[in-house]
Every structure is written in structure tokens, then in C-alpha cells.
Short mmCIF file of C-alpha atoms and ligand atoms in Angstrom, two decimals:
data_model
loop_
_atom_site.label_atom_id
_atom_site.label_comp_id
_atom_site.label_asym_id
_atom_site.label_seq_id
_atom_site.Cartn_x
_atom_site.Cartn_y
_atom_site.Cartn_z
CA MET A 1 0.00 0.00 0.00
CA THR A 2 1.48 3.34 -1.04
CA HIS A 3 1.49 6.26 1.36
CA PRO A 4 -1.41 8.16 -0.33
CA GLN A 5 -3.46 4.93 -0.47
CA LEU A 6 -2.81 4.30 3.23
CA ALA A 7 -3.69 7.89 4.17
CA ASP A 8 -6.93 7.63 2.19
CA CYS A 9 -7.78 4.30 3.83
CA ILE A 10 -7.07 5.71 7.33
CA GLU A 11 -9.29 8.71 6.65
CA LYS A 12 -12.16 6.58 5.32
CA SER A 13 -11.82 4.02 8.14
CA ALA A 14 -11.97 6.85 10.69
CA ALA A 15 -15.14 8.15 9.05
CA VAL A 16 -16.72 4.69 9.38
CA PHE A 17 -15.66 4.67 13.06
CA ARG A 18 -17.24 8.04 13.65
CA SER A 19 -20.55 7.13 12.08
CA ALA A 20 -20.83 3.68 13.72
CA ARG A 21 -23.19 3.17 16.62
CA ARG A 22 -21.43 0.22 18.22
CA VAL A 23 -17.86 -0.80 17.40
CA VAL A 24 -16.36 -4.09 18.54
CA ALA A 25 -12.73 -5.10 18.01
CA LEU A 26 -11.51 -8.65 17.59
CA THR A 27 -7.80 -8.91 18.24
CA GLY A 28 -5.15 -11.60 17.82
CA ALA A 29 -1.44 -12.20 18.18
CA GLY A 30 -0.49 -9.50 15.66
CA VAL A 31 -1.58 -6.82 18.12
CA SER A 32 1.09 -7.94 20.58
CA THR A 33 4.06 -8.74 18.35
CA ARG A 34 5.36 -5.17 18.78
CA SER A 35 5.37 -5.85 22.53
CA GLY A 36 7.77 -8.72 21.90
CA ILE A 37 5.28 -11.54 22.32
CA PRO A 38 5.75 -14.27 19.74
CA ASP A 39 2.78 -15.78 18.00
CA PHE A 40 3.17 -19.30 19.29
CA ARG A 41 1.29 -20.64 16.30
CA SER A 42 3.92 -19.13 14.04
CA ARG A 43 6.63 -21.52 12.91
CA ASP A 44 9.39 -18.93 13.08
CA SER A 45 8.64 -17.86 16.65
CA GLY A 46 11.46 -19.98 18.05
CA LEU A 47 9.05 -21.73 20.38
CA TRP A 48 8.80 -24.52 17.84
CA LYS A 49 12.44 -25.43 18.05
CA LYS A 50 12.15 -28.05 20.78
CA TYR A 51 8.44 -28.70 21.03
CA ASP A 52 5.43 -28.61 18.79
CA PRO A 53 2.93 -26.36 20.63
CA MET A 54 0.04 -28.32 19.17
CA THR A 55 1.37 -31.31 21.10
CA VAL A 56 2.96 -29.86 24.23
CA ALA A 57 0.28 -27.18 24.74
CA SER A 58 -2.63 -29.56 24.31
CA LEU A 59 -4.96 -30.56 27.11
CA ALA A 60 -4.10 -34.25 26.67
CA SER A 61 -0.39 -33.55 26.92
CA PHE A 62 -0.91 -31.35 29.97
CA ARG A 63 -2.70 -34.21 31.72
CA TYR A 64 0.02 -36.77 31.06
CA HIS A 65 3.17 -34.61 30.85
CA PRO A 66 2.47 -31.39 32.75
CA LYS A 67 6.15 -30.75 33.40
CA ASP A 68 6.86 -30.65 29.65
CA PHE A 69 4.09 -28.12 29.26
CA PHE A 70 5.44 -25.91 32.04
CA LYS A 71 8.96 -26.17 30.65
CA TRP A 72 7.73 -25.10 27.23
CA VAL A 73 5.50 -22.31 28.47
CA ARG A 74 7.94 -20.74 30.94
CA PRO A 75 9.80 -18.42 28.51
CA LEU A 76 6.44 -17.37 27.02
CA VAL A 77 5.02 -16.61 30.47
CA LYS A 78 8.14 -14.67 31.43
CA THR A 79 7.89 -12.63 28.22
CA MET A 80 4.21 -11.89 28.87
CA ILE A 81 4.77 -10.80 32.48
CA ASP A 82 7.53 -8.41 31.42
CA ALA A 83 5.75 -7.10 28.30
CA GLU A 84 4.38 -3.58 28.04
CA PRO A 85 1.42 -2.48 25.92
CA ASN A 86 2.36 -1.03 22.53
CA PRO A 87 0.69 1.81 20.55
CA ALA A 88 -1.98 -0.60 19.25
CA HIS A 89 -3.16 -1.50 22.78
CA THR A 90 -3.01 2.14 23.83
CA ALA A 91 -5.03 3.26 20.80
CA PHE A 92 -7.75 0.68 21.56
CA ALA A 93 -7.93 1.89 25.17
CA LYS A 94 -8.20 5.53 24.06
CA LEU A 95 -10.91 4.70 21.52
CA GLU A 96 -12.92 3.05 24.29
CA GLN A 97 -12.36 5.98 26.68
CA ALA A 98 -13.54 8.41 24.00
CA GLY A 99 -16.71 6.37 23.40
CA PHE A 100 -15.72 5.03 19.98
CA LEU A 101 -15.21 1.40 20.96
CA HIS A 102 -17.72 -0.74 22.79
CA GLY A 103 -15.50 -3.69 23.65
CA ILE A 104 -12.65 -5.96 22.68
CA ILE A 105 -12.75 -9.69 22.05
CA THR A 106 -9.21 -10.99 22.18
CA GLN A 107 -7.54 -14.28 21.36
CA ASN A 108 -4.50 -13.12 23.32
CA ILE A 109 -3.64 -14.34 26.81
CA ASP A 110 -1.03 -11.66 27.51
CA ASP A 111 -3.13 -9.20 29.56
CA LEU A 112 -1.84 -6.27 27.50
CA HIS A 113 -5.26 -4.79 26.63
CA ARG A 114 -5.98 -4.59 30.36
CA LYS A 115 -2.52 -3.17 31.11
CA ALA A 116 -3.18 -0.49 28.48
CA GLY A 117 -6.38 0.56 30.24
CA SER A 118 -9.11 -1.12 28.18
CA LYS A 119 -12.13 -1.96 30.34
CA ARG A 120 -14.48 -4.25 28.44
CA ILE A 121 -12.35 -7.18 27.35
CA TYR A 122 -13.44 -10.72 26.53
CA GLU A 123 -10.42 -13.03 26.75
CA ILE A 124 -11.81 -16.02 24.89
CA HIS A 125 -8.55 -17.98 25.13
CA GLY A 126 -8.17 -17.30 28.86
CA HIS A 127 -5.47 -15.52 30.84
CA LEU A 128 -2.73 -16.12 33.41
CA ARG A 129 -4.26 -14.22 36.32
CA GLU A 130 -6.04 -17.29 37.66
CA ALA A 131 -5.39 -21.02 37.79
CA THR A 132 -7.53 -24.06 38.51
CA CYS A 133 -6.57 -27.16 40.49
CA THR A 134 -6.36 -30.28 38.37
CA SER A 135 -7.82 -32.42 41.21
CA CYS A 136 -10.22 -30.41 43.37
CA TYR A 137 -10.97 -27.75 40.71
CA GLN A 138 -10.47 -24.91 43.17
CA LYS A 139 -9.97 -21.72 41.18
CA ARG A 140 -7.55 -19.24 42.66
CA ASN A 141 -5.76 -15.99 42.00
CA ALA A 142 -2.50 -17.13 40.45
CA LYS A 143 -0.62 -13.89 39.90
CA SER A 144 2.08 -14.48 42.55
CA LEU A 145 2.38 -18.20 41.76
CA ILE A 146 2.75 -17.55 38.04
CA GLU A 147 5.31 -14.82 38.67
CA ALA A 148 7.28 -17.17 40.96
CA PHE A 149 7.06 -19.89 38.30
CA ALA A 150 8.42 -17.53 35.65
CA ARG A 151 11.23 -16.40 37.94
CA THR A 152 12.31 -19.70 39.50
CA GLY A 153 10.58 -22.47 37.57
CA ALA A 154 8.67 -23.55 40.72
CA LEU A 155 5.47 -25.26 39.59
CA PRO A 156 2.18 -23.91 40.99
CA TYR A 157 0.42 -26.26 43.44
CA CYS A 158 -3.02 -26.17 45.06
CA ASP A 159 -2.96 -25.02 48.67
CA LEU A 160 -5.98 -27.21 49.50
CA CYS A 161 -5.05 -30.60 48.06
CA GLY A 162 -1.47 -30.22 46.87
CA SER A 163 -2.19 -31.08 43.22
CA LEU A 164 -0.82 -29.18 40.29
CA LEU A 165 -2.64 -26.01 39.20
CA LYS A 166 -3.39 -25.38 35.55
CA PRO A 167 -3.22 -21.73 34.49
CA ASP A 168 -6.57 -20.55 33.11
CA ILE A 169 -5.32 -20.38 29.53
CA ILE A 170 -7.09 -22.48 26.95
CA LEU A 171 -4.94 -25.29 25.64
CA PHE A 172 -5.32 -26.96 22.26
CA GLY A 173 -8.17 -29.43 22.46
CA GLU A 174 -9.69 -27.71 25.47
CA GLN A 175 -13.17 -26.25 25.54
CA LEU A 176 -13.33 -22.47 25.59
CA PRO A 177 -14.93 -20.66 28.53
CA THR A 178 -18.60 -20.98 27.53
CA ILE A 179 -19.95 -17.93 29.33
CA ILE A 180 -17.24 -15.58 28.09
CA VAL A 181 -17.57 -16.85 24.52
CA SER A 182 -21.36 -16.44 24.52
CA GLU A 183 -21.11 -12.94 26.03
CA ALA A 184 -18.49 -12.04 23.42
CA GLN A 185 -20.72 -13.39 20.66
CA ALA A 186 -23.66 -11.32 21.93
CA LEU A 187 -21.44 -8.24 22.01
CA ILE A 188 -20.21 -8.68 18.43
CA ASP A 189 -23.67 -9.67 17.12
CA ASP A 190 -24.89 -6.21 18.08
CA ALA A 191 -21.99 -4.36 16.43
CA ASP A 192 -22.45 -2.25 13.33
CA LEU A 193 -18.68 -1.99 12.87
CA ILE A 194 -16.20 -4.78 13.51
CA VAL A 195 -12.49 -4.14 13.56
CA VAL A 196 -10.37 -7.26 13.13
CA ALA A 197 -6.81 -6.46 14.18
CA GLY A 198 -3.74 -8.66 14.16
CA SER A 199 -5.64 -11.88 13.66
CA SER A 200 -5.35 -14.14 10.66
CA MET A 201 -8.83 -15.47 11.56
CA GLU A 202 -7.80 -19.09 11.29
CA VAL A 203 -8.80 -20.25 14.76
CA MET A 204 -12.34 -21.07 15.78
CA PRO A 205 -14.53 -19.79 17.26
CA ALA A 206 -13.05 -16.30 16.78
CA ALA A 207 -12.90 -16.84 13.02
CA SER A 208 -16.66 -17.21 12.71
CA MET A 209 -17.73 -14.71 15.39
CA PRO A 210 -18.18 -11.71 13.03
CA ILE A 211 -20.36 -13.62 10.54
CA PRO A 212 -23.85 -13.01 12.02
CA ALA A 213 -23.20 -9.26 12.37
CA LEU A 214 -21.75 -9.06 8.85
CA ASN A 215 -24.79 -10.88 7.49
CA ALA A 216 -26.93 -8.30 9.28
CA GLY A 217 -25.07 -5.49 7.53
CA ALA A 218 -22.23 -4.56 9.90
CA LYS A 219 -19.19 -2.93 8.37
CA LEU A 220 -15.76 -4.53 8.64
CA ILE A 221 -12.25 -3.09 8.87
CA ILE A 222 -9.35 -5.55 8.82
CA ILE A 223 -5.88 -4.49 9.91
CA ASN A 224 -3.51 -7.41 9.54
CA ASN A 225 -0.15 -8.15 7.95
CA GLU A 226 -1.45 -11.31 6.31
CA PRO A 227 -4.56 -11.94 4.22
CA THR A 228 -7.60 -13.42 5.96
CA TYR A 229 -10.59 -15.33 4.62
CA LEU A 230 -12.79 -12.36 5.58
CA ASP A 231 -10.88 -9.83 3.44
CA ILE A 232 -13.45 -10.33 0.70
CA ARG A 233 -16.20 -9.12 3.02
CA ALA A 234 -14.30 -6.14 4.42
CA ASP A 235 -15.03 -2.49 3.67
CA PHE A 236 -11.36 -1.72 4.28
CA VAL A 237 -8.37 -4.04 4.44
CA ILE A 238 -5.18 -2.45 5.73
CA ARG A 239 -2.27 -4.84 5.20
CA ASP A 240 0.06 -3.29 7.73
CA ASP A 241 1.15 -3.43 11.36
CA VAL A 242 -1.72 -2.55 13.65
CA ALA A 243 0.70 -0.78 16.04
CA ASP A 244 1.40 1.71 13.22
CA VAL A 245 -2.08 1.95 11.73
CA LEU A 246 -4.41 2.14 14.73
CA PRO A 247 -2.80 5.24 16.30
CA MET A 248 -3.29 6.99 12.94
CA ILE A 249 -6.96 6.00 12.84
CA LEU A 250 -7.34 7.13 16.47
CA GLN A 251 -5.87 10.53 15.65
CA GLU A 252 -8.23 10.92 12.72
CA VAL A 253 -11.26 9.73 14.73
CA LEU A 254 -10.51 12.20 17.53
CA ARG A 255 -10.01 15.12 15.16
CA GLU A 256 -13.49 16.35 15.94
CA PRO A 257 -15.29 16.11 19.27
CA LYS A 258 -17.65 13.22 19.65
CA GLU A 259 -21.37 13.72 19.08
CA THR A 260 -23.64 13.73 22.12
CA LYS A 261 -25.77 10.89 20.77
CA ARG A 262 -22.75 8.61 20.90
CA LEU A 263 -22.41 9.26 24.64
CA VAL A 264 -25.99 8.11 25.06
CA SER A 265 -25.72 5.08 22.76
CA ASN A 266 -22.67 3.81 24.61
CA GLN A 267 -24.29 3.65 28.02
ZN1 ZN B 301 -6.79 -28.80 44.75
#
């Protein structure tokens, strides 16, 4: 995309933002790459060198070889704990604060939308703030245990029964959190603008979540380095880094003060 094409696309995308009643973002790994978090589905992330994530980060493998899972995940956890939000996360938070974004559905487990100040976030692949006991199913705040694990390698154990805790991130082959997914679906179903950012839209259910709203006439902006199967249905496709593009859209959206009716419609 040439510079004038990009500028035109930013301006038109911002206009769509401004005229939308309810905007929902769907974000994936590409939003966090600028924060140094590798896409662990990507073959060149380095995390593939010793282990295949599809095997080691699967629910079955966790059950039988939990130590392999923890060994594999430790550098990723450490990276996530130390990571800071980048301009993409910050722009999403500012759009929400200014009343131009109703919520974020994210496939990321890195907590960076929250760290950036976003409020309404649906983490459909889970997060590392809590963990669940593999025996007694007690759910507990896991922040300090996960930080200790990242620092020292000490595995997290249940303080009630002594069994291993599983961080509340969704492993391959594991069912997604039903309530969060259905709330996220309801949120996106009611959107009249969907912004897909940094997701190649290859993983279910996120990949199909925009479909009902699109069929009902919602507009679609896609900001992603790679093509997605939904590009054909998008009003604007910006094939670029979301950490570069979204701050530009934000600036353009905020050029004029927000209309009063938007304040009302976002309650
Ligand atoms: Zn327990």
C-alpha cells in the first residue's frame, strides 16, 4: 500500500468509526508482536524449536506430561509478564475511553489490553491471572504463583489438596470458557462496525464470530499483515502493522469532538 493509499484508507476508516453506533474489536497475536510476544502458532517464533505447541500445549499432553508443558511455556510466560502495551493496545484503550469502541474480544492471553487501560475485554482464550486445580478444581488468584514460576521455575500447586494447578489459559483441544464466549458473541452480534486487528482469523470460534453481524449489515475493517478469509467481506483491508495503523486511525477519529448521541448510545 502506497502512502497516499494508506492515508486515504485511514481517513475513510476513521469516518466509518465516527458514524458507527457500536464498534467491537476482535484482536489476535499480531496486536502484541510489537510488545515482543511471539505468535506461538507461528513456525518462526522460536518456540517450535524443541516442542510442537500443538502437542505440548494440548490438554491431553498437559494431563500426562504437565512438566513438559510448564517447561515449554515458561519463557512465554516470562515474556508476557515483562511485556508492556504497545501503541496498538493504547489506541484501543483511548478509543474506548472516547466512546468510539464498545468492547474488545481478544484471542491473546497476555493481559496487554488490560494493562493499556481497556475496560471491556473478553479473553476467549483465557489468561494467566487465575489457575484451577487439576484435582479439586479450586480456582484461585495465580498472579504471585505464576510470577514465581516464571522467575524460579517452581510449579504452581493447590494449597488445598497439593495437586498441580493449571493456568486458566485455553490449551489446544480444550473447551473455551462458555460464558465468556457467549457474552463475546452477543457483544459482536450487536456491532455495526467490527475491527479485526492482528488476527489471521484461522482459529475457531473467533474466526466465525463476526459472521452473524456481517450478514446483518455490519461494516468490517481488517488491519492485519497477512490476508484473511474475511478480506473479501471487508469495507477496508489495511495490510500493515496494527501498532502503526491504529494510532493513525485514532488521531483521525478524535479530530473532531464526539457527538452527544454517541455518549448516550454507549451507556
Ligand atoms: Zn486442589
